[in-house]
Amino acid sequence: MVVPKSEDVQLPPSGPVGRGTSQQYGSNLPSSQHSGSPQHVSSNGNILPVNTILHYEPQDYTETDFLLPNQLYGSSRFSGSMRAKDAGGSGAPAESVCSMVLQILVPFLLAGLGTVSAGVLLEVVENWDVFQEVPEIFILVTAILGMKGNLEMTLASRLSTAVNAGKMEHAREKWMLIVGNLALKQLQATVLGLLASLMATVLGWMAEGKMPLHHVMLLVSTSVSTAFVASLLQGIIMVGVIIGAKRMGFNPDNVATPMAASFGDLITLALLACFSHWFYSVIDLYPHVLYLVVLLLLCLIPLWVVISTKHPASCILLRTGWEPIITAMFISSIGGLILDKTVSDPNLAGIIVYAPVINGIGGNLVSIQSSRISTELHLNYSPGEVPEDRKGCFPPCRTFFGSGANHRSAQILLLLVIPGQLVFLLTIYLMKGGNTLPSPLLTVSFLSASLIQVFSLLCLADCMVHCLWRRGKDPDSYSIPYLTALGDLLGTALLSLAFFMLWYIGDLGSV
């Protein structure tokens, strides 16, 4: 890669965009800097080639700067976005409606099958001894599933933006970005796994009035182990999906986030069930094993911190990326408490199969829209700048009516809800042996709850992403955790209400 001459790479002297690189490319650089080989002035005055530089100063970057240092690419985000807007283009991949539908549909169906499988699996494991003896695990299920979905989708959204911005062309910088983000995700998963178990403990104690110590240790060890292993497996899978989508010419925004969810729910729930069952079987004979496992995983935190600081993007998120995921986990935990109380009533226990489906599908669809809008803003607008029609209050229906690509994607995502959920209801029926066909009232109630949930989330995504960008926050890191957590809470609440109404009128939910 050849870095253009200095006049092409100079950045604005002030402002948040490209901050930290303008001084390095000022007009007072030595004349050798303008020769054929790209070079960089080190702190001691020596001139070094840019492509050998591995040390950055993360404090010079802001949340909404491009994900990679501009030195390696020879153009600033400001100049790039200005050129895109001046040319009248968005800078995003051109997509026809047919292409958009196909790229969204296949991952959507795969994600749906993953969430359906997770729901059926949850119905099976709810009868295991550990789930019966430690009912707080149901709170942990929703919190962990929501947390893992947040981390995977946020990673997918960030890397999708980097791909669409052309910021993953340089091999060394690409892998530094990937490794830094994976290390950050391992750190976040470990810490949030611990917090999720403590939150489940507190909510369980508030609901039941008691919480034995061995139950607390079971929740902590299960949560931290599940979060750590699931994060590692899914992170590697997500990197492969995004790189593969790039090479095949697909828009990663359409593919990556639903694929993250499709792997996430099933893998995470399977690991949670296995870890909880195993720890429950050894807790009486070898209780020290649980303490050792938690201690070992917590001792790895300094390693993840060190690796995360090697790249500006992950270093920034190491300081600023905790608020949305912690808040989102708390919101998801409230949804888990609702699910726990609903499942405890034998008349409403059937909700256990459908809850992961409605929550997973809602999160998948809104994450696609959030990722697409975020990419458009990164490519076309400087931080704090939004389109004219998004500067003030706007009616929710504007999300779906317009000629832009994101208007079309919102329409497509909403139209996928009814046929998609019908396919997943049929899949549930077949996976359960064809013995419990959903009743017409259950089908209508489930579809209505799904439609209300997705419509609300898409409208909220349009407003939230633009508001975050206007405030100088990176929507890739902030919006998806909030949206998916709200989707979990809204989906669980609507589904619980639907099942309660069915029970009240005497419909058993199946025929």
Short mmCIF file of C-alpha atoms in Angstrom, two decimals:
data_model
loop_
_atom_site.label_atom_id
_atom_site.label_comp_id
_atom_site.label_asym_id
_atom_site.label_seq_id
_atom_site.Cartn_x
_atom_site.Cartn_y
_atom_site.Cartn_z
CA MET A 1 0.00 0.00 0.00
CA VAL A 2 1.35 3.45 -0.94
CA VAL A 3 0.53 6.41 1.25
CA PRO A 4 -0.26 9.55 -0.78
CA LYS A 5 1.79 12.70 -0.44
CA SER A 6 1.34 14.89 2.60
CA GLU A 7 -1.02 17.37 0.98
CA ASP A 8 -3.53 14.59 0.46
CA VAL A 9 -3.43 13.32 4.02
CA GLN A 10 -3.48 16.49 6.07
CA LEU A 11 -6.36 16.65 8.51
CA PRO A 12 -8.31 19.59 9.88
CA PRO A 13 -6.33 21.28 12.65
CA SER A 14 -9.15 20.97 15.17
CA GLY A 15 -12.35 19.09 15.87
CA PRO A 16 -13.04 15.53 16.86
CA VAL A 17 -12.60 13.98 13.44
CA GLY A 18 -9.16 12.56 12.90
CA ARG A 19 -7.89 14.06 16.13
CA GLY A 20 -4.42 12.85 17.03
CA THR A 21 -3.13 12.48 13.46
CA SER A 22 -3.10 16.04 12.19
CA GLN A 23 0.03 16.98 14.09
CA GLN A 24 1.89 13.98 12.76
CA TYR A 25 1.17 15.04 9.21
CA GLY A 26 1.67 18.78 9.54
CA SER A 27 3.46 20.95 7.02
CA ASN A 28 6.69 20.98 9.05
CA LEU A 29 7.61 17.36 8.34
CA PRO A 30 11.12 16.73 7.00
CA SER A 31 11.45 16.61 3.24
CA SER A 32 12.24 12.92 3.41
CA GLN A 33 8.68 12.37 4.51
CA HIS A 34 7.56 13.32 1.02
CA SER A 35 9.68 10.73 -0.73
CA GLY A 36 8.41 7.50 -2.22
CA SER A 37 8.48 5.43 0.98
CA PRO A 38 5.83 6.15 3.63
CA GLN A 39 7.55 7.23 6.84
CA HIS A 40 6.75 8.35 10.38
CA VAL A 41 8.60 10.50 12.91
CA SER A 42 9.15 8.65 16.18
CA SER A 43 9.15 10.30 19.58
CA ASN A 44 12.96 10.57 19.59
CA GLY A 45 13.13 12.24 16.20
CA ASN A 46 14.04 9.16 14.14
CA ILE A 47 12.25 8.58 10.87
CA LEU A 48 10.63 5.16 10.60
CA PRO A 49 8.50 3.51 7.89
CA VAL A 50 4.80 3.72 8.65
CA ASN A 51 4.20 0.07 7.85
CA THR A 52 6.52 -0.99 10.68
CA ILE A 53 4.87 1.14 13.33
CA LEU A 54 3.02 -0.92 15.92
CA HIS A 55 2.81 1.71 18.65
CA TYR A 56 -0.12 4.12 18.69
CA GLU A 57 -1.32 6.71 21.14
CA PRO A 58 -4.91 5.67 21.88
CA GLN A 59 -5.60 8.77 23.95
CA ASP A 60 -5.44 10.84 20.76
CA TYR A 61 -8.44 9.09 19.27
CA THR A 62 -12.14 9.51 19.97
CA GLU A 63 -15.04 7.07 19.92
CA THR A 64 -16.28 8.16 16.50
CA ASP A 65 -12.92 8.23 14.72
CA PHE A 66 -12.43 5.56 12.11
CA LEU A 67 -11.52 2.19 13.50
CA LEU A 68 -8.01 2.27 12.07
CA PRO A 69 -5.25 4.92 12.29
CA ASN A 70 -5.30 7.17 9.26
CA GLN A 71 -1.50 7.00 8.89
CA LEU A 72 -1.78 3.57 7.31
CA TYR A 73 -4.26 4.60 4.68
CA GLY A 74 -3.33 8.08 3.64
CA SER A 75 -6.76 9.69 3.96
CA SER A 76 -8.83 11.03 6.78
CA ARG A 77 -12.36 10.15 7.52
CA PHE A 78 -13.35 13.77 7.16
CA SER A 79 -11.99 14.11 3.66
CA GLY A 80 -13.36 10.71 2.68
CA SER A 81 -16.86 11.48 3.88
CA MET A 82 -16.80 14.89 2.26
CA ARG A 83 -15.84 13.35 -1.07
CA ALA A 84 -18.64 10.81 -0.74
CA LYS A 85 -21.22 13.47 -0.01
CA ASP A 86 -19.92 15.82 -2.67
CA ALA A 87 -20.21 13.05 -5.19
CA GLY A 88 -23.77 12.41 -4.12
CA GLY A 89 -23.04 8.85 -3.00
CA SER A 90 -23.29 7.24 0.33
CA GLY A 91 -20.04 5.37 0.18
CA ALA A 92 -21.88 2.20 1.19
CA PRO A 93 -22.12 -0.83 -1.09
CA ALA A 94 -24.74 -0.38 -3.81
CA GLU A 95 -27.58 -2.86 -3.29
CA SER A 96 -30.66 -3.73 -5.28
CA VAL A 97 -33.85 -4.67 -3.42
CA CYS A 98 -33.48 -8.28 -4.58
CA SER A 99 -29.87 -8.45 -3.39
CA MET A 100 -30.80 -6.91 -0.06
CA VAL A 101 -33.65 -9.38 0.48
CA LEU A 102 -31.47 -12.38 -0.33
CA GLN A 103 -28.59 -11.22 1.85
CA ILE A 104 -30.94 -10.61 4.79
CA LEU A 105 -33.20 -13.63 4.29
CA VAL A 106 -30.64 -16.44 4.48
CA PRO A 107 -28.95 -15.27 7.72
CA PHE A 108 -32.40 -14.44 9.13
CA LEU A 109 -33.61 -18.00 8.55
CA LEU A 110 -30.40 -19.48 9.96
CA ALA A 111 -30.66 -17.21 12.99
CA GLY A 112 -34.29 -18.22 13.44
CA LEU A 113 -33.41 -21.90 13.35
CA GLY A 114 -30.74 -21.24 15.98
CA THR A 115 -33.19 -19.50 18.31
CA VAL A 116 -35.85 -22.18 17.73
CA SER A 117 -33.30 -24.85 18.62
CA ALA A 118 -32.38 -22.86 21.72
CA GLY A 119 -36.05 -22.69 22.74
CA VAL A 120 -36.54 -26.44 22.31
CA LEU A 121 -33.31 -27.11 24.19
CA LEU A 122 -34.45 -24.85 27.04
CA GLU A 123 -37.71 -26.79 27.28
CA VAL A 124 -35.68 -30.00 27.65
CA VAL A 125 -33.17 -28.79 30.24
CA GLU A 126 -35.74 -27.00 32.41
CA ASN A 127 -36.56 -30.42 33.89
CA TRP A 128 -32.95 -31.12 34.92
CA ASP A 129 -32.28 -31.24 38.65
CA VAL A 130 -30.09 -28.15 38.62
CA PHE A 131 -32.82 -26.03 37.02
CA GLN A 132 -35.37 -27.34 39.51
CA GLU A 133 -33.16 -26.85 42.56
CA VAL A 134 -31.70 -23.48 41.49
CA PRO A 135 -34.53 -21.65 39.69
CA GLU A 136 -32.44 -18.46 39.55
CA ILE A 137 -30.74 -20.03 36.55
CA PHE A 138 -33.77 -18.94 34.49
CA ILE A 139 -32.88 -15.34 35.34
CA LEU A 140 -29.30 -16.12 34.35
CA VAL A 141 -30.43 -17.64 31.03
CA THR A 142 -32.00 -14.43 29.76
CA ALA A 143 -29.17 -12.25 31.11
CA ILE A 144 -26.42 -14.42 29.60
CA LEU A 145 -28.17 -14.88 26.26
CA GLY A 146 -28.83 -11.16 26.03
CA MET A 147 -25.29 -10.29 27.09
CA LYS A 148 -23.66 -12.65 24.59
CA GLY A 149 -25.93 -11.38 21.84
CA ASN A 150 -24.93 -7.81 22.70
CA LEU A 151 -21.21 -8.53 22.60
CA GLU A 152 -21.33 -10.58 19.40
CA MET A 153 -23.60 -8.17 17.54
CA THR A 154 -21.60 -5.15 18.67
CA LEU A 155 -18.39 -6.78 17.44
CA ALA A 156 -20.08 -7.70 14.16
CA SER A 157 -21.39 -4.16 13.70
CA ARG A 158 -17.99 -2.56 14.38
CA LEU A 159 -16.12 -4.87 12.02
CA SER A 160 -18.82 -4.52 9.34
CA THR A 161 -18.38 -0.76 9.45
CA ALA A 162 -14.60 -1.22 9.14
CA VAL A 163 -15.06 -3.47 6.09
CA ASN A 164 -17.49 -1.11 4.35
CA ALA A 165 -15.15 1.81 5.06
CA GLY A 166 -12.25 -0.02 3.42
CA LYS A 167 -10.34 -0.14 6.68
CA MET A 168 -9.46 -3.85 6.65
CA GLU A 169 -7.31 -3.92 3.54
CA HIS A 170 -3.94 -3.67 5.26
CA ALA A 171 -3.17 -7.17 6.61
CA ARG A 172 -1.22 -6.19 9.70
CA GLU A 173 -3.66 -3.52 10.79
CA LYS A 174 -6.62 -5.80 10.07
CA TRP A 175 -5.33 -8.47 12.42
CA MET A 176 -4.39 -5.94 15.07
CA LEU A 177 -7.97 -4.67 14.94
CA ILE A 178 -9.39 -8.19 15.12
CA VAL A 179 -7.13 -9.39 17.95
CA GLY A 180 -7.70 -6.20 19.94
CA ASN A 181 -11.46 -6.50 19.63
CA LEU A 182 -11.47 -10.21 20.49
CA ALA A 183 -9.38 -9.57 23.61
CA LEU A 184 -11.71 -6.74 24.59
CA LYS A 185 -14.68 -9.05 24.12
CA GLN A 186 -13.12 -11.72 26.34
CA LEU A 187 -12.59 -9.12 29.04
CA GLN A 188 -16.15 -7.85 28.74
CA ALA A 189 -17.57 -11.38 28.74
CA THR A 190 -15.68 -12.33 31.91
CA VAL A 191 -16.66 -9.21 33.81
CA LEU A 192 -20.26 -9.26 32.63
CA GLY A 193 -20.55 -12.97 33.38
CA LEU A 194 -19.61 -12.21 36.97
CA LEU A 195 -22.01 -9.26 37.16
CA ALA A 196 -24.83 -11.29 35.58
CA SER A 197 -24.49 -14.00 38.23
CA LEU A 198 -24.49 -11.43 41.02
CA MET A 199 -27.54 -9.74 39.53
CA ALA A 200 -29.35 -13.08 39.24
CA THR A 201 -28.45 -13.73 42.87
CA VAL A 202 -29.86 -10.40 44.04
CA LEU A 203 -33.06 -10.72 41.98
CA GLY A 204 -33.52 -14.30 43.15
CA TRP A 205 -33.00 -13.28 46.77
CA MET A 206 -35.50 -10.43 46.39
CA ALA A 207 -38.07 -12.80 44.89
CA GLU A 208 -37.54 -15.78 47.21
CA GLY A 209 -36.23 -14.13 50.36
CA LYS A 210 -33.25 -16.51 50.64
CA MET A 211 -30.16 -17.56 48.69
CA PRO A 212 -27.86 -20.37 49.92
CA LEU A 213 -24.12 -19.80 49.46
CA HIS A 214 -23.62 -22.91 47.33
CA HIS A 215 -26.33 -21.67 44.97
CA VAL A 216 -24.47 -18.37 44.67
CA MET A 217 -21.21 -20.13 43.78
CA LEU A 218 -23.03 -22.34 41.29
CA LEU A 219 -24.47 -19.27 39.56
CA VAL A 220 -21.10 -17.45 39.53
CA SER A 221 -19.05 -20.35 38.20
CA THR A 222 -21.66 -21.28 35.60
CA SER A 223 -22.08 -17.69 34.39
CA VAL A 224 -18.38 -16.83 34.13
CA SER A 225 -17.44 -20.14 32.48
CA THR A 226 -20.28 -19.94 29.98
CA ALA A 227 -19.57 -16.33 29.08
CA PHE A 228 -15.84 -16.95 28.63
CA VAL A 229 -16.03 -20.09 26.47
CA ALA A 230 -19.01 -18.91 24.41
CA SER A 231 -17.33 -15.56 23.77
CA LEU A 232 -14.15 -17.23 22.53
CA LEU A 233 -15.94 -19.64 20.19
CA GLN A 234 -18.39 -17.12 18.79
CA GLY A 235 -15.76 -14.41 18.36
CA ILE A 236 -13.67 -16.67 16.14
CA ILE A 237 -16.76 -17.67 14.15
CA MET A 238 -17.80 -14.03 13.70
CA VAL A 239 -14.41 -12.98 12.35
CA GLY A 240 -14.63 -15.82 9.83
CA VAL A 241 -18.15 -14.82 8.79
CA ILE A 242 -17.23 -11.16 8.25
CA ILE A 243 -14.05 -11.92 6.30
CA GLY A 244 -15.93 -14.51 4.24
CA ALA A 245 -18.78 -12.07 3.50
CA LYS A 246 -16.24 -9.47 2.37
CA ARG A 247 -14.54 -11.89 0.00
CA MET A 248 -17.87 -13.06 -1.46
CA GLY A 249 -19.00 -9.49 -2.11
CA PHE A 250 -21.81 -9.42 0.44
CA ASN A 251 -22.61 -6.46 2.68
CA PRO A 252 -21.50 -7.61 6.17
CA ASP A 253 -24.16 -5.37 7.74
CA ASN A 254 -26.82 -7.67 6.30
CA VAL A 255 -25.09 -10.91 7.21
CA ALA A 256 -22.90 -10.59 10.29
CA THR A 257 -25.27 -9.56 13.09
CA PRO A 258 -27.97 -12.20 12.50
CA MET A 259 -25.30 -14.86 12.05
CA ALA A 260 -23.83 -13.80 15.39
CA ALA A 261 -27.20 -14.36 17.02
CA SER A 262 -27.86 -17.66 15.27
CA PHE A 263 -24.68 -19.18 16.66
CA GLY A 264 -24.89 -17.30 19.93
CA ASP A 265 -28.18 -18.43 21.43
CA LEU A 266 -27.77 -22.14 20.81
CA ILE A 267 -24.07 -22.34 21.71
CA THR A 268 -24.48 -20.21 24.83
CA LEU A 269 -27.52 -22.07 26.12
CA ALA A 270 -25.90 -25.46 25.49
CA LEU A 271 -22.76 -24.39 27.34
CA LEU A 272 -24.78 -22.92 30.21
CA ALA A 273 -26.79 -26.12 30.61
CA CYS A 274 -23.65 -28.30 30.51
CA PHE A 275 -21.62 -26.16 32.91
CA SER A 276 -24.48 -25.82 35.39
CA HIS A 277 -25.15 -29.58 35.30
CA TRP A 278 -21.47 -30.41 35.78
CA PHE A 279 -20.91 -27.92 38.60
CA TYR A 280 -24.10 -29.11 40.30
CA SER A 281 -22.81 -32.70 40.20
CA VAL A 282 -19.48 -31.82 41.90
CA ILE A 283 -20.52 -29.04 44.27
CA ASP A 284 -21.09 -31.38 47.22
CA LEU A 285 -17.93 -33.47 46.83
CA TYR A 286 -15.47 -30.96 45.36
CA PRO A 287 -16.73 -27.43 46.08
CA HIS A 288 -13.21 -26.02 45.65
CA VAL A 289 -13.41 -26.77 41.90
CA LEU A 290 -15.96 -23.99 41.44
CA TYR A 291 -13.73 -21.47 43.24
CA LEU A 292 -10.67 -22.49 41.22
CA VAL A 293 -12.46 -22.16 37.88
CA VAL A 294 -13.71 -18.66 38.69
CA LEU A 295 -10.30 -17.60 40.05
CA LEU A 296 -8.50 -18.86 36.95
CA LEU A 297 -10.75 -16.98 34.55
CA LEU A 298 -10.58 -13.79 36.60
CA CYS A 299 -6.76 -13.99 36.63
CA LEU A 300 -6.77 -13.75 32.82
CA ILE A 301 -8.32 -10.26 32.96
CA PRO A 302 -4.93 -8.41 33.01
CA LEU A 303 -3.88 -10.31 29.88
CA TRP A 304 -6.99 -9.18 27.98
CA VAL A 305 -6.44 -5.60 29.16
CA VAL A 306 -2.86 -5.57 27.84
CA ILE A 307 -3.84 -6.99 24.44
CA SER A 308 -6.82 -4.63 24.14
CA THR A 309 -4.60 -1.58 24.55
CA LYS A 310 -2.52 -2.49 21.48
CA HIS A 311 -5.02 -0.89 19.10
CA PRO A 312 -6.67 2.53 19.42
CA ALA A 313 -10.20 1.31 18.66
CA SER A 314 -10.28 -1.39 21.35
CA CYS A 315 -8.37 0.82 23.78
CA ILE A 316 -11.05 3.50 23.49
CA LEU A 317 -13.81 0.95 24.12
CA LEU A 318 -11.84 -0.37 27.08
CA ARG A 319 -12.56 2.98 28.73
CA THR A 320 -15.93 3.95 27.28
CA GLY A 321 -17.69 0.75 26.20
CA TRP A 322 -18.99 -0.49 29.57
CA GLU A 323 -22.04 1.70 30.08
CA PRO A 324 -24.25 0.26 27.30
CA ILE A 325 -23.49 -3.42 27.90
CA ILE A 326 -23.90 -3.22 31.68
CA THR A 327 -27.15 -1.28 31.36
CA ALA A 328 -28.37 -3.71 28.71
CA MET A 329 -27.57 -6.68 30.95
CA PHE A 330 -29.63 -5.17 33.74
CA ILE A 331 -32.58 -4.67 31.35
CA SER A 332 -32.27 -8.26 30.10
CA SER A 333 -32.19 -9.50 33.71
CA ILE A 334 -35.55 -7.87 34.34
CA GLY A 335 -36.87 -9.78 31.34
CA GLY A 336 -35.37 -12.92 32.85
CA LEU A 337 -37.19 -12.28 36.13
CA ILE A 338 -40.47 -11.96 34.20
CA LEU A 339 -39.72 -15.24 32.43
CA ASP A 340 -38.85 -16.96 35.72
CA LYS A 341 -42.13 -15.90 37.32
CA THR A 342 -44.14 -16.89 34.24
CA VAL A 343 -42.53 -20.32 33.96
CA SER A 344 -43.17 -21.00 37.65
CA ASP A 345 -46.90 -21.15 36.88
CA PRO A 346 -47.66 -24.59 35.33
CA ASN A 347 -50.46 -23.06 33.26
CA LEU A 348 -48.00 -20.70 31.56
CA ALA A 349 -44.95 -22.97 31.33
CA GLY A 350 -45.37 -23.32 27.55
CA ILE A 351 -43.82 -19.88 27.12
CA ILE A 352 -40.37 -21.39 27.64
CA VAL A 353 -40.20 -22.57 24.01
CA TYR A 354 -41.35 -19.34 22.40
CA ALA A 355 -39.47 -16.75 24.51
CA PRO A 356 -36.03 -17.31 22.92
CA VAL A 357 -37.63 -17.23 19.47
CA ILE A 358 -39.42 -13.89 19.81
CA ASN A 359 -36.47 -12.31 21.61
CA GLY A 360 -33.87 -13.68 19.22
CA ILE A 361 -35.72 -12.72 16.05
CA GLY A 362 -36.51 -9.23 17.29
CA GLY A 363 -32.86 -8.67 18.24
CA ASN A 364 -31.62 -10.07 14.91
CA LEU A 365 -33.79 -7.79 12.80
CA VAL A 366 -33.18 -4.58 14.71
CA SER A 367 -29.43 -5.23 14.83
CA ILE A 368 -29.33 -5.36 11.03
CA GLN A 369 -31.06 -1.98 10.77
CA SER A 370 -28.91 -0.43 13.49
CA SER A 371 -25.72 -1.65 11.83
CA ARG A 372 -26.79 -0.32 8.42
CA ILE A 373 -27.68 3.14 9.74
CA SER A 374 -24.44 3.30 11.71
CA THR A 375 -22.39 2.45 8.63
CA GLU A 376 -24.16 5.15 6.62
CA LEU A 377 -23.39 7.76 9.28
CA HIS A 378 -19.74 6.70 9.53
CA LEU A 379 -19.29 6.97 5.79
CA ASN A 380 -21.17 10.20 5.10
CA TYR A 381 -21.27 12.42 8.19
CA SER A 382 -18.79 13.74 10.70
CA PRO A 383 -19.59 13.18 14.40
CA GLY A 384 -22.44 15.39 15.57
CA GLU A 385 -23.74 15.85 12.02
CA VAL A 386 -26.94 14.05 10.96
CA PRO A 387 -29.22 14.24 7.92
CA GLU A 388 -31.53 17.24 7.77
CA ASP A 389 -34.68 15.14 8.26
CA ARG A 390 -33.22 13.62 11.47
CA LYS A 391 -32.23 16.84 13.25
CA GLY A 392 -35.54 17.26 15.03
CA CYS A 393 -38.40 15.09 16.20
CA PHE A 394 -39.85 12.93 13.45
CA PRO A 395 -42.84 10.56 13.39
CA PRO A 396 -42.06 6.82 13.68
CA CYS A 397 -43.69 6.09 10.33
CA ARG A 398 -40.87 8.01 8.62
CA THR A 399 -38.66 5.02 9.39
CA PHE A 400 -40.59 2.99 6.83
CA PHE A 401 -41.57 5.59 4.23
CA GLY A 402 -38.87 7.01 2.00
CA SER A 403 -36.66 6.23 -0.97
CA GLY A 404 -33.39 5.59 0.88
CA ALA A 405 -31.72 2.21 1.22
CA ASN A 406 -32.36 2.13 4.97
CA HIS A 407 -36.06 2.87 4.42
CA ARG A 408 -36.21 -0.14 2.09
CA SER A 409 -34.35 -2.32 4.58
CA ALA A 410 -36.79 -1.30 7.36
CA GLN A 411 -39.72 -2.28 5.13
CA ILE A 412 -38.11 -5.61 4.26
CA LEU A 413 -37.29 -6.41 7.91
CA LEU A 414 -40.84 -5.66 9.04
CA LEU A 415 -42.34 -7.71 6.21
CA LEU A 416 -40.17 -10.69 7.19
CA VAL A 417 -41.72 -10.95 10.65
CA ILE A 418 -45.01 -12.72 9.85
CA PRO A 419 -43.77 -15.29 7.27
CA GLY A 420 -40.59 -15.85 9.25
CA GLN A 421 -42.34 -16.52 12.53
CA LEU A 422 -44.81 -18.83 10.80
CA VAL A 423 -41.87 -20.86 9.50
CA PHE A 424 -40.38 -20.98 12.99
CA LEU A 425 -43.68 -22.02 14.58
CA LEU A 426 -43.86 -24.86 12.09
CA THR A 427 -40.27 -25.78 12.91
CA ILE A 428 -41.09 -25.89 16.63
CA TYR A 429 -44.04 -28.14 15.86
CA LEU A 430 -41.85 -30.52 13.85
CA MET A 431 -38.96 -30.53 16.33
CA LYS A 432 -41.35 -31.46 19.13
CA GLY A 433 -42.47 -34.54 17.21
CA GLY A 434 -45.60 -33.08 15.62
CA ASN A 435 -47.65 -33.70 18.75
CA THR A 436 -48.52 -30.15 19.82
CA LEU A 437 -49.87 -28.00 17.01
CA PRO A 438 -50.18 -24.35 18.17
CA SER A 439 -53.80 -23.25 18.48
CA PRO A 440 -55.07 -20.47 16.18
CA LEU A 441 -55.31 -18.05 19.11
CA LEU A 442 -51.75 -18.83 20.20
CA THR A 443 -50.52 -18.33 16.64
CA VAL A 444 -52.29 -14.97 16.28
CA SER A 445 -51.11 -13.82 19.71
CA PHE A 446 -47.51 -14.83 19.01
CA LEU A 447 -47.46 -13.14 15.60
CA SER A 448 -49.07 -9.98 17.00
CA ALA A 449 -46.53 -9.77 19.81
CA SER A 450 -43.67 -10.26 17.33
CA LEU A 451 -45.00 -7.61 14.96
CA ILE A 452 -45.47 -5.04 17.75
CA GLN A 453 -42.01 -5.81 19.11
CA VAL A 454 -40.15 -5.48 15.77
CA PHE A 455 -42.10 -2.37 14.69
CA SER A 456 -41.28 -0.66 17.98
CA LEU A 457 -37.61 -1.67 17.84
CA LEU A 458 -37.10 -0.49 14.25
CA CYS A 459 -38.60 2.91 15.06
CA LEU A 460 -36.51 3.13 18.21
CA ALA A 461 -33.35 2.14 16.30
CA ASP A 462 -33.83 4.94 13.77
CA CYS A 463 -34.16 7.50 16.55
CA MET A 464 -31.51 6.09 18.88
CA VAL A 465 -28.71 5.66 16.32
CA HIS A 466 -29.08 9.21 15.02
CA CYS A 467 -29.29 10.62 18.56
CA LEU A 468 -26.14 8.79 19.61
CA TRP A 469 -24.26 10.03 16.55
CA ARG A 470 -25.43 13.58 17.17
CA ARG A 471 -24.01 13.33 20.70
CA GLY A 472 -20.65 12.07 19.40
CA LYS A 473 -21.19 8.46 20.48
CA ASP A 474 -20.37 5.53 18.20
CA PRO A 475 -23.69 3.72 17.47
CA ASP A 476 -21.83 0.49 16.66
CA SER A 477 -20.86 0.22 20.33
CA TYR A 478 -23.88 1.81 22.00
CA SER A 479 -27.09 1.15 20.10
CA ILE A 480 -27.18 -2.63 19.67
CA PRO A 481 -26.83 -3.50 23.40
CA TYR A 482 -29.69 -1.16 24.30
CA LEU A 483 -31.89 -2.29 21.40
CA THR A 484 -31.45 -6.02 21.91
CA ALA A 485 -31.95 -5.72 25.67
CA LEU A 486 -35.12 -3.71 25.15
CA GLY A 487 -36.16 -6.35 22.63
CA ASP A 488 -35.70 -9.07 25.27
CA LEU A 489 -37.73 -7.14 27.82
CA LEU A 490 -40.47 -6.14 25.38
CA GLY A 491 -40.70 -9.58 23.78
CA THR A 492 -40.86 -11.42 27.11
CA ALA A 493 -43.43 -8.99 28.50
CA LEU A 494 -45.66 -9.17 25.40
CA LEU A 495 -45.41 -12.95 25.26
CA SER A 496 -46.19 -13.32 28.97
CA LEU A 497 -49.21 -11.08 28.52
CA ALA A 498 -50.35 -13.14 25.53
CA PHE A 499 -50.05 -16.43 27.44
CA PHE A 500 -51.85 -14.97 30.44
CA MET A 501 -54.74 -13.85 28.20
CA LEU A 502 -54.89 -17.29 26.57
CA TRP A 503 -55.01 -18.95 29.97
CA TYR A 504 -57.68 -16.50 31.15
CA ILE A 505 -60.01 -17.34 28.24
CA GLY A 506 -59.33 -21.06 28.61
CA ASP A 507 -57.11 -21.63 25.56
CA LEU A 508 -54.38 -24.18 26.38
CA GLY A 509 -52.19 -22.96 23.52
CA SER A 510 -52.17 -26.18 21.52
CA VAL A 511 -54.53 -28.51 19.74
#
